[in-house]
Amino acid sequence: MHEEHDRAAGPDTPVIPPLGEHLTSPRTRNAMLVQQEVLAAAREHLRGEGFTELLPPLTGPVTDPGGRGAKQLDVDFYGHRYKLMTSAILYKQVSLNAFPKLFYVAPNVRAEPPETASTGRHLFEFHQIDVEIAGADRNGAMAVAADLLVHVVRRVVENLPDILRALGRDPVFFQELLRGGWERRSHAEVVETLTGMGHAQDGGSEIDWEGEALVSHKADRPFFVTDYPKGSRGFYDREDPERPGTLRNFDLLAHGGYGELVSGGERRSDHRSIVIGIRESGENPRKYDWYLEEVRRGIPSSAGFGMGLERVTRYLTGLDSLWQVSAYPKLPGVVTP
Amino acid sequence: MHEEHDRAAGPDTPVIPPLGEHLTSPRTRNAMLVQQEVLAAAREHLRGEGFTELLPPLTGPVTDPGGRGAKQLDVDFYGHRYKLMTSAILYKQVSLNAFPKLFYVAPNVRAEPPETASTGRHLFEFHQIDVEIAGADRNGAMAVAADLLVHVVRRVVENLPDILRALGRDPVFFQELLRGGWERRSHAEVVETLTGMGHAQDGGSEIDWEGEALVSHKADRPFFVTDYPKGSRGFYDREDPERPGTLRNFDLLAHGGYGELVSGGERRSDHRSIVIGIRESGENPRKYDWYLEEVRRGIPSSAGFGMGLERVTRYLTGLDSLWQVSAYPKLPGVVTP
């Protein structure tokens, strides 16, 4: 079944073994034990900081429009066309009046272009540790993301040293990370660096994945990239009132070539600015009816982020590709169970 | 939006408030804190017993055919028609060689008939604590299910007494449960009881939900129902070799009218018996290609179960309906975000 499709998908597309073989390989078993520890550590840390865990929706009338080139998937809800969640960001915002500090371990589905099957960094099904904090600004969200990653890395390094060793990952890789002092660079600075390296990075878009890998390779610990240009992200990211055209958002990039681990920012929360954001992104506000009704009733200002679970697990294990850290991997365009 | 649909769905269909209002009600907030505690208690208990938690798939070429009258939902996987998981039972079995004791907190989607919107016991999206144990028989799985429920109930009663009180739930309701000594009744006995009560229960099917509520109302603690007739469940349930036509499976029913909390059984694991099971259920084995290939390579004998998370939370909180214990409720046929 997959042999056939692999050929169609191109010579670089990984060949995924049958599921039973994939799961019984010592590499997958160890990666899954790391993943389980990441989740336990994240839950322990966030609950200790006063966050409530909720179970996110899987489907809804609309989903996050902010995906980079990924297609949304339709599901029939009793004659209504619903979407599978690419991210539950809108639900996080609407839940903040009830749970001012909340998180999901959210399963998301994105039909990325089949060419991304060989990047090592894209899956059709993946999970985010999805955090939102009422009243927080970007600095607050960045601090929570950094603390969360440090806690997770420390716990895996301390609790699973033999598993990391079996995977070929030397804990010294995380030495600088654990010292803190993570840099912040603006999107514009990163674009300049990449241009200087001969990489053609579009200044008006997110850093592309090759670009992320390049800057990530040069670092010895994770670093933040801030101030993405308007239009490069979803309408919900808040524009800097003092620097129109620039968003008060951030990514957290890994060192060692692993690229983006976290994506987040301050959110728009007033009705007018959200409707403008939707229009500017080329969409019809009517599509977001239920959400805009909630916004009209009032949602708090907030900041938050999504941390890619499989990406963090790959970073911890040092494996080549996200499919190797997924129990039931689905690569874009590759037919597997 | 929902007003319109509620009218279409009939006078008994609950009217779900707008999401922000639903979430900020003290009832929902408290129910979500109970749910969070249920999940923490379940994870702590199962990991302590040597189980590994894996993240289940959301989509696949086939899903569990064992739903009672619920429709499966299609998703387009790059031109291939995939299904949303109604249950990931087949994946559990295939994972046992790698993880002999495993569990998921699995999000499942079932398009139940719109008439079930008013039962209090059906949701379009719900979650199962989905457990499987290599080499176990039915008694083993029943013991794990009972221990898990006792642990969860004890921890919620001990840790969240004020929340239970605020919800109007007196912990004395669980007094007999915590004493143990849960009865086992066969499916045939329950059918006889129900017939004696004037309820027309079909002897060849699962106990219908009105029937479950009736027997559940008469009990003072949970009880097991065993030996469902062949044809009433999915092909993966193992037939009793000494009593053809009877399955070595079980449900765990709550007391107090809350009905089924857990459904499980011993599984078929040999290729021949599985192919026969698929054929007898009226399906084409070719549909299950990837699974049958894995079975041919060898899967262990096992027993396991799914515990309905929202059902357990409703039982603990004493609320009327599952939508009240879901952060983002979707009732069959009722249009909500």
XYZ file of C-alpha atoms in Angstrom:
674
model
C 0.000 0.000 0.000
C 2.581 2.617 1.038
C 5.279 1.374 -1.368
C 3.032 2.497 -4.180
C 2.469 5.927 -2.753
C 6.085 6.434 -1.778
C 7.055 6.168 -5.388
C 4.455 8.763 -6.291
C 5.664 11.097 -3.555
C 9.252 11.334 -4.781
C 12.645 9.840 -4.047
C 13.211 11.836 -0.818
C 9.984 10.738 0.837
C 10.775 8.513 3.818
C 9.626 4.902 3.650
C 7.667 4.207 6.811
C 7.754 0.572 7.962
C 4.526 -1.314 8.730
C 3.039 -0.110 12.003
C 3.916 -3.133 14.150
C 7.531 -2.989 12.964
C 7.709 0.784 13.502
C 6.378 0.474 17.055
C 8.581 -2.449 18.122
C 11.801 -0.792 16.986
C 13.822 0.199 20.069
C 14.085 3.708 18.634
C 10.321 4.219 18.522
C 9.810 2.628 21.940
C 12.379 4.950 23.468
C 10.974 7.994 21.667
C 7.501 7.191 23.029
C 8.863 6.946 26.572
C 10.432 10.375 26.091
C 7.129 11.727 24.761
C 5.248 10.332 27.758
C 7.755 12.040 30.070
C 7.451 15.335 28.168
C 3.682 15.282 28.674
C 3.913 14.350 32.351
C 6.495 17.095 32.948
C 4.464 19.701 31.037
C 1.274 18.866 32.926
C 3.030 18.876 36.283
C 4.676 22.215 35.555
C 1.633 23.994 34.134
C -0.767 22.721 36.798
C 1.781 23.795 39.424
C 1.681 27.287 37.879
C -2.110 27.418 38.220
C -3.124 26.381 34.702
C -6.227 24.266 34.081
C -6.090 21.560 31.416
C -9.108 21.328 29.132
C -9.797 18.900 26.309
C -10.032 20.848 23.054
C -12.626 20.374 20.318
C -11.680 18.291 17.287
C -14.110 19.883 14.858
C -15.882 23.204 14.483
C -17.546 25.547 11.984
C -14.176 27.292 11.473
C -10.608 26.620 12.488
C -7.368 28.580 12.741
C -6.749 30.271 9.389
C -3.077 30.829 10.260
C -1.523 27.670 8.766
C 1.331 28.213 6.281
C -0.010 26.708 3.086
C -1.705 23.762 4.789
C -5.194 22.821 3.623
C -8.040 22.555 6.124
C -10.047 19.334 6.166
C -13.826 19.110 5.968
C -16.089 16.919 8.067
C -19.832 16.559 7.674
C -21.604 17.627 10.864
C -25.227 16.650 10.186
C -25.311 18.446 6.865
C -23.062 21.340 7.962
C -19.505 21.593 6.696
C -17.236 21.603 9.747
C -13.443 21.688 9.823
C -10.940 19.537 11.666
C -8.990 21.760 14.044
C -5.676 22.935 12.619
C -5.395 24.775 15.945
C -7.989 25.616 18.582
C -6.743 29.180 19.155
C -10.234 30.728 18.852
C -11.561 28.327 21.510
C -8.698 29.173 23.840
C -9.578 32.873 23.700
C -13.287 32.265 24.302
C -12.492 30.059 27.335
C -10.378 32.621 29.195
C -13.216 34.301 31.100
C -13.816 30.930 32.753
C -10.209 29.693 32.900
C -7.777 32.636 32.839
C -4.753 30.315 32.622
C -5.496 27.267 30.509
C -3.858 24.688 28.315
C -4.722 21.851 25.965
C -2.737 18.902 24.723
C -4.379 19.403 21.366
C -4.428 16.960 18.478
C -4.379 18.923 15.234
C -4.669 17.916 11.603
C -3.129 19.845 8.704
C -2.991 18.692 5.112
C 0.455 20.099 4.369
C 1.673 19.904 0.760
C 3.095 16.442 -0.091
C 6.507 18.038 -0.774
C 6.848 18.620 2.984
C 6.921 14.850 3.638
C 10.704 14.899 3.377
C 11.426 17.958 5.576
C 11.476 15.896 8.774
C 9.315 18.642 10.276
C 5.770 18.088 9.053
C 3.075 15.593 9.983
C -0.548 15.333 8.910
C -1.539 14.626 12.538
C 0.397 16.247 15.360
C -0.062 17.627 18.872
C 0.466 20.989 20.489
C 0.779 21.930 24.114
C -1.500 24.888 23.631
C -1.304 27.581 26.333
C -3.242 30.843 26.814
C -3.022 33.419 29.610
C -5.624 36.125 30.194
C -4.162 39.565 30.749
C -0.645 38.509 29.765
C 1.527 40.368 27.280
C 4.131 38.910 24.954
C 6.858 38.941 27.603
C 4.604 36.979 29.933
C 3.864 34.325 27.329
C 7.536 34.063 26.359
C 8.497 33.563 29.991
C 5.920 30.767 30.391
C 7.137 29.088 27.186
C 10.784 29.270 28.262
C 10.058 27.960 31.769
C 7.979 25.146 30.309
C 10.692 24.062 27.896
C 13.389 24.229 30.589
C 11.263 22.170 32.961
C 10.523 19.549 30.311
C 14.145 19.276 29.151
C 15.478 19.105 32.695
C 13.057 16.376 33.673
C 13.776 14.236 30.621
C 17.550 14.675 31.041
C 17.313 13.789 34.742
C 14.756 10.978 34.574
C 15.611 9.260 31.302
C 19.405 9.479 30.878
C 19.688 5.854 29.725
C 17.005 6.302 27.106
C 18.653 9.447 25.747
C 21.971 7.591 25.614
C 20.344 4.634 23.812
C 19.014 7.122 21.248
C 22.505 8.541 20.792
C 21.668 11.870 22.423
C 24.340 13.266 24.747
C 22.699 15.364 27.513
C 25.537 17.870 27.076
C 23.559 19.058 24.043
C 21.186 20.796 26.480
C 23.852 22.303 28.748
C 23.619 25.874 27.419
C 19.819 25.668 27.247
C 19.643 24.941 30.959
C 21.853 27.966 31.726
C 19.156 30.300 30.368
C 20.013 33.629 28.767
C 18.106 32.875 25.594
C 18.524 35.555 22.959
C 15.772 37.502 21.259
C 16.144 38.463 17.643
C 13.608 40.292 15.571
C 12.189 38.761 12.419
C 13.922 41.549 10.449
C 17.297 40.658 11.971
C 16.843 36.998 11.108
C 15.874 37.890 7.542
C 19.058 39.961 7.298
C 21.201 37.140 8.687
C 19.664 34.681 6.232
C 20.116 37.027 3.290
C 23.763 37.397 4.347
C 24.044 33.592 4.280
C 22.790 33.546 0.710
C 19.330 32.223 1.645
C 16.513 34.026 -0.171
C 14.142 34.706 2.753
C 11.042 36.783 1.974
C 10.936 39.679 4.463
C 7.129 39.717 4.529
C 6.578 36.055 5.423
C 7.309 33.637 8.218
C 10.858 32.300 8.150
C 10.655 29.322 5.778
C 11.675 25.949 7.136
C 15.042 25.874 5.382
C 15.752 29.314 6.826
C 14.723 28.190 10.296
C 17.011 25.187 10.044
C 19.912 27.425 8.977
C 19.665 29.897 11.873
C 18.814 27.090 14.270
C 22.023 25.246 13.281
C 24.171 28.214 14.247
C 22.809 28.499 17.821
C 23.934 26.677 20.982
C 20.632 27.136 22.838
C 17.042 28.025 21.899
C 16.295 31.635 20.946
C 13.219 33.748 20.356
C 12.318 35.418 17.092
C 9.891 38.326 17.565
C 7.955 40.894 15.537
C 6.738 38.968 12.533
C 5.304 41.133 9.782
C 1.540 41.507 9.506
C 0.123 39.114 6.953
C 2.562 36.347 7.849
C 0.347 34.989 10.661
C -3.315 34.540 11.593
C -5.609 37.554 12.073
C -5.680 36.953 15.828
C -2.096 38.117 16.400
C -2.052 41.656 17.766
C -0.424 44.451 15.799
C 2.084 46.608 17.666
C 0.223 49.915 18.186
C 3.507 51.804 17.981
C 4.817 49.998 14.913
C 1.983 49.370 12.471
C 2.653 46.394 10.238
C 4.549 44.553 12.974
C 2.939 41.898 15.161
C 3.555 41.469 18.880
C 4.274 37.795 18.478
C 7.143 35.346 18.660
C 8.506 31.948 17.786
C 10.898 29.946 19.919
C 13.489 28.217 17.754
C 15.582 25.275 18.874
C 19.328 25.136 18.447
C 21.005 22.373 16.455
C 18.941 22.745 13.286
C 15.610 21.605 14.777
C 13.889 24.915 14.000
C 10.565 26.119 15.434
C 9.362 24.566 18.690
C 6.877 27.212 19.797
C 4.754 29.829 18.087
C 2.818 32.470 20.001
C 1.943 36.081 20.596
C -0.387 38.671 22.017
C -3.927 38.408 20.665
C -6.407 40.887 19.360
C -9.389 40.957 21.706
C -11.576 43.882 20.648
C -14.316 43.293 18.112
C -13.357 46.099 15.732
C -9.713 45.137 15.472
C -10.584 41.456 14.968
C -13.049 42.231 12.170
C -10.418 44.423 10.509
C -7.882 41.615 10.916
C -10.211 39.093 9.310
C -10.963 41.434 6.398
C -7.284 42.253 5.881
C -6.496 38.550 5.732
C -8.929 38.298 2.807
C -11.640 36.392 4.647
C -15.304 37.097 5.213
C -16.084 37.921 8.879
C -19.452 36.126 8.516
C -17.521 32.859 8.437
C -16.477 33.553 12.031
C -20.011 34.313 13.277
C -19.958 32.324 16.506
C -16.515 33.631 17.448
C -17.389 37.257 16.709
C -20.552 36.922 18.794
C -18.406 35.768 21.718
C -15.950 38.607 21.100
C -18.863 41.059 21.189
C -19.889 39.657 24.577
C -16.285 40.197 25.674
C -13.100 38.177 25.721
C -10.085 39.251 27.771
C -6.822 40.446 26.291
C -4.347 37.579 26.328
C -1.139 36.090 25.069
C -0.308 32.463 24.516
C 1.451 29.917 22.387
C 1.472 26.408 20.966
C 4.467 24.159 21.652
C 4.820 21.358 19.111
C 4.894 18.112 21.071
C 6.462 16.003 18.332
C 8.953 18.787 17.600
C 10.060 18.978 21.225
C 10.305 15.176 21.382
C 12.411 15.118 18.215
C 14.674 17.849 19.654
C 15.106 15.849 22.857
C 15.780 12.548 21.123
C 17.902 13.954 18.296
C 16.049 11.916 15.692
C 15.939 12.916 12.027
C 12.235 13.252 11.467
C 8.931 13.805 13.235
C 7.532 10.530 11.931
C 10.098 8.755 14.110
C 8.643 10.325 17.270
C 5.012 9.593 16.429
C 3.413 6.274 17.404
C 1.061 6.380 14.407
C 2.873 8.604 11.921
C 1.108 10.152 8.959
C 3.348 12.071 6.591
C 1.779 14.518 4.136
C 0.649 12.503 1.121
C 2.096 9.178 2.313
C -0.555 6.484 2.729
C -0.116 4.740 6.100
C -2.661 3.521 8.644
C -27.493 29.675 14.913
C -28.321 26.931 17.424
C -31.808 28.239 18.189
C -32.723 27.404 14.640
C -31.380 23.906 14.818
C -32.838 23.185 18.231
C -36.287 23.672 16.831
C -35.498 21.215 14.058
C -34.166 18.666 16.527
C -37.308 18.387 18.597
C -38.733 19.717 21.856
C -36.598 17.486 24.126
C -33.297 18.587 22.632
C -31.328 20.570 25.202
C -30.649 24.213 24.421
C -26.933 24.760 24.826
C -25.960 28.299 25.834
C -23.330 30.241 23.852
C -19.860 28.881 24.563
C -18.582 31.714 26.762
C -21.719 31.521 28.905
C -21.524 27.729 29.125
C -17.878 27.832 30.226
C -18.267 30.609 32.814
C -21.175 28.925 34.590
C -19.970 27.664 37.990
C -21.391 24.255 37.093
C -19.215 23.886 34.000
C -16.143 25.266 35.759
C -16.551 22.757 38.563
C -17.237 19.893 36.171
C -14.026 20.709 34.282
C -12.015 20.673 37.509
C -13.462 17.228 38.242
C -12.573 16.090 34.723
C -9.012 17.339 35.131
C -8.744 15.401 38.394
C -10.167 12.246 36.791
C -7.494 12.396 34.105
C -4.683 13.075 36.561
C -5.860 10.205 38.796
C -6.237 7.804 35.867
C -2.776 8.620 34.505
C -1.158 8.315 37.932
C -2.849 4.979 38.573
C -2.202 3.412 35.174
C 1.411 4.586 34.963
C 1.913 3.235 38.489
C 0.635 -0.124 37.255
C 3.200 -0.146 34.445
C 1.053 1.146 31.592
C 2.505 3.402 28.889
C 0.396 6.266 27.560
C 0.421 6.750 23.810
C -1.336 9.392 21.716
C -3.842 7.658 19.438
C -4.419 8.395 15.763
C -7.339 10.668 14.810
C -7.843 9.307 11.304
C -7.188 6.079 9.451
C -8.225 3.963 6.476
C -10.742 2.140 8.737
C -12.072 2.626 12.235
C -13.906 0.561 14.829
C -16.996 -0.937 13.190
C -18.547 -1.672 16.596
C -20.549 1.527 17.130
C -24.272 1.064 17.876
C -25.958 2.815 14.984
C -23.479 5.703 14.852
C -22.255 6.834 11.445
C -18.556 7.030 10.694
C -17.199 10.299 9.335
C -15.054 10.667 6.231
C -11.950 12.789 5.842
C -9.977 13.289 2.647
C -6.401 12.070 3.095
C -4.726 13.225 -0.132
C -7.382 11.644 -2.320
C -7.947 8.620 -0.067
C -11.113 8.335 1.985
C -10.069 8.044 5.625
C -12.312 7.817 8.693
C -12.277 9.759 11.939
C -11.665 7.327 14.780
C -14.841 6.130 16.479
C -12.432 4.069 18.597
C -8.799 3.135 18.039
C -9.204 -0.497 19.153
C -7.399 -1.903 16.101
C -4.388 0.357 16.786
C -4.307 -0.746 20.422
C -4.007 -4.391 19.389
C -1.258 -3.706 16.839
C 0.741 -1.731 19.453
C 0.861 -4.483 22.079
C 4.028 -6.184 20.868
C 5.828 -2.918 21.605
C 3.791 -1.809 24.650
C 2.179 -4.832 26.357
C 0.262 -2.577 28.762
C -0.871 0.625 27.109
C -3.519 3.286 27.261
C -4.767 6.305 25.346
C -6.874 9.260 26.375
C -8.566 9.028 23.022
C -10.739 11.674 21.394
C -13.421 9.923 19.362
C -16.092 11.175 17.005
C -19.389 9.390 16.355
C -22.287 10.774 14.364
C -25.019 9.312 16.567
C -28.624 9.697 15.377
C -30.054 13.164 16.218
C -32.711 11.477 18.410
C -29.939 10.665 20.910
C -29.346 14.393 21.604
C -31.845 14.213 24.460
C -30.637 11.007 26.154
C -28.056 12.838 28.263
C -25.650 10.081 27.257
C -24.449 10.822 23.742
C -22.007 13.338 22.329
C -20.654 13.787 18.812
C -17.145 14.279 20.263
C -16.136 12.429 23.395
C -13.103 10.838 25.063
C -12.243 7.359 26.222
C -9.573 6.162 28.596
C -8.688 3.311 26.295
C -6.739 0.443 27.901
C -5.296 -2.778 26.438
C -3.289 -5.534 28.119
C -1.333 -8.189 26.231
C -1.892 -11.724 27.512
C -4.777 -10.719 29.784
C -8.131 -12.478 29.887
C -11.507 -10.955 30.660
C -11.041 -11.243 34.410
C -7.769 -9.363 34.156
C -9.302 -6.512 32.175
C -12.290 -6.313 34.531
C -9.950 -6.078 37.515
C -7.985 -3.232 35.883
C -11.215 -1.383 35.041
C -12.582 -1.763 38.576
C -9.309 -0.666 40.196
C -9.106 2.307 37.857
C -12.641 3.463 38.634
C -12.140 3.023 42.386
C -8.899 4.985 42.263
C -10.465 7.807 40.248
C -13.575 8.038 42.438
C -11.543 7.929 45.654
C -9.216 10.662 44.502
C -12.018 12.979 43.374
C -13.976 12.380 46.607
C -10.858 13.030 48.699
C -9.349 15.931 46.755
C -12.426 17.836 45.583
C -15.064 17.511 48.323
C -16.036 21.193 48.089
C -16.507 21.007 44.358
C -18.693 17.905 44.647
C -20.730 19.665 47.313
C -21.103 22.780 45.135
C -22.414 20.513 42.370
C -24.941 19.010 44.779
C -23.237 15.611 44.862
C -23.050 13.985 48.307
C -19.930 11.756 48.539
C -22.086 9.195 50.372
C -23.336 8.279 46.894
C -20.012 6.463 46.354
C -19.862 4.721 49.735
C -20.903 1.271 48.505
C -18.749 1.606 45.395
C -15.647 2.085 47.542
C -16.484 -1.049 49.562
C -16.017 -3.189 46.445
C -17.931 -6.437 45.965
C -19.256 -5.433 42.570
C -21.675 -7.935 41.115
C -21.438 -9.674 37.784
C -24.572 -10.407 35.827
C -24.737 -12.016 32.443
C -26.355 -10.247 29.525
C -29.054 -12.954 29.532
C -29.861 -12.287 33.205
C -30.159 -8.549 32.564
C -32.437 -9.171 29.585
C -34.608 -11.345 31.833
C -34.707 -8.678 34.564
C -35.655 -6.022 32.022
C -38.337 -8.182 30.467
C -39.722 -8.737 33.985
C -39.818 -4.961 34.411
C -41.901 -4.628 31.266
C -39.022 -3.252 29.165
C -38.827 -4.838 25.708
C -35.098 -5.623 25.540
C -33.908 -7.542 22.473
C -31.955 -10.607 23.684
C -29.607 -10.511 20.684
C -28.451 -6.896 21.026
C -26.586 -4.682 23.442
C -28.750 -3.466 26.309
C -30.417 -0.325 24.935
C -29.856 2.913 26.792
C -33.291 2.993 28.433
C -32.662 -0.561 29.631
C -29.237 0.363 30.963
C -30.723 3.300 32.836
C -33.403 1.032 34.349
C -31.030 -1.609 35.748
C -28.510 1.054 36.697
C -31.181 2.860 38.769
C -31.795 -0.250 40.865
C -28.146 -0.704 41.922
C -26.244 0.860 44.829
C -22.791 0.393 43.290
C -21.398 -0.319 39.809
C -21.805 -3.812 38.402
C -20.496 -5.791 35.462
C -22.607 -7.209 32.656
C -20.851 -10.053 30.833
C -21.366 -12.421 27.902
C -22.955 -10.268 25.248
C -24.345 -12.201 22.305
C -22.313 -12.436 19.133
C -23.410 -9.823 16.610
C -24.072 -7.205 19.273
C -20.461 -5.957 19.288
C -17.491 -5.455 16.979
C -15.817 -8.417 15.237
C -12.763 -8.059 17.483
C -14.518 -9.395 20.600
C -13.564 -13.016 21.230
C -16.210 -15.718 21.151
C -16.307 -18.076 24.125
C -14.866 -21.350 22.753
C -17.082 -23.337 25.098
C -20.255 -21.362 24.402
C -20.487 -20.501 20.737
C -22.578 -17.389 20.125
C -21.472 -15.796 23.401
C -18.674 -13.236 23.619
C -16.057 -13.078 26.368
C -16.696 -9.404 26.927
C -18.208 -7.065 29.503
C -19.630 -3.672 30.275
C -19.311 -1.894 33.601
C -22.543 -0.122 34.473
C -22.821 2.687 36.995
C -25.405 2.728 39.729
C -27.923 5.541 40.043
C -29.205 5.462 36.480
C -25.993 6.603 34.801
C -25.655 3.429 32.752
C -22.555 2.224 30.906
C -19.179 3.605 31.990
C -16.883 0.972 30.511
C -17.045 -1.448 27.616
C -14.440 -4.144 27.049
C -13.555 -7.760 26.475
C -11.092 -10.375 25.303
C -10.019 -9.893 21.705
C -9.638 -12.198 18.766
C -5.965 -12.330 17.812
C -5.587 -15.115 15.240
C -5.917 -14.262 11.592
C -8.462 -16.925 10.728
C -10.866 -16.068 13.519
C -10.619 -12.341 12.770
C -11.367 -12.848 9.070
C -14.356 -15.007 10.017
C -15.486 -12.314 12.457
C -15.259 -9.602 9.801
C -17.189 -11.733 7.290
C -19.858 -12.642 9.852
C -20.346 -8.957 10.625
C -21.178 -8.431 6.960
C -18.015 -6.567 6.026
C -15.355 -7.191 3.419
C -12.014 -8.220 4.953
C -10.202 -6.305 2.189
C -11.309 -3.097 3.869
C -9.096 -4.078 6.833
C -6.011 -4.791 4.722
C -3.416 -3.019 6.822
C -4.792 -4.511 10.057
C -4.979 -8.047 8.676
C -1.395 -7.728 7.443
C -0.331 -6.850 10.976
C -2.389 -9.725 12.378
C -0.649 -12.074 9.951
C 2.714 -10.873 11.268
C 1.414 -11.608 14.758
C -0.438 -9.694 17.466
C -0.678 -11.007 21.021
C -3.873 -12.208 22.645
C -5.244 -9.433 24.826
C -8.132 -7.970 26.741
C -8.955 -4.331 27.288
C -11.632 -1.704 27.568
C -12.659 1.878 26.968
C -13.854 3.990 29.897
C -15.992 6.939 28.838
C -14.369 10.036 30.299
C -17.426 12.281 30.038
C -19.612 9.459 31.400
C -17.395 8.993 34.443
C -17.302 12.758 34.989
C -21.085 12.971 34.767
C -21.392 10.066 37.249
C -19.041 11.833 39.651
C -20.744 15.213 39.347
C -24.312 13.939 39.265
C -25.202 16.196 36.335
C -28.069 15.449 33.971
C -26.286 15.275 30.677
C -22.907 14.724 29.077
C -22.976 18.127 27.392
C -22.741 19.653 30.859
C -19.400 17.925 31.497
C -17.846 18.825 28.156
C -15.994 22.127 27.694
C -16.968 22.297 24.014
C -20.113 20.188 23.798
C -21.439 18.900 20.514
C -24.744 17.069 20.727
C -25.823 14.846 17.829
C -27.478 17.091 15.258
C -27.289 20.284 17.339
C -25.258 23.015 15.680
C -22.792 24.520 18.168
C -19.180 25.648 17.747
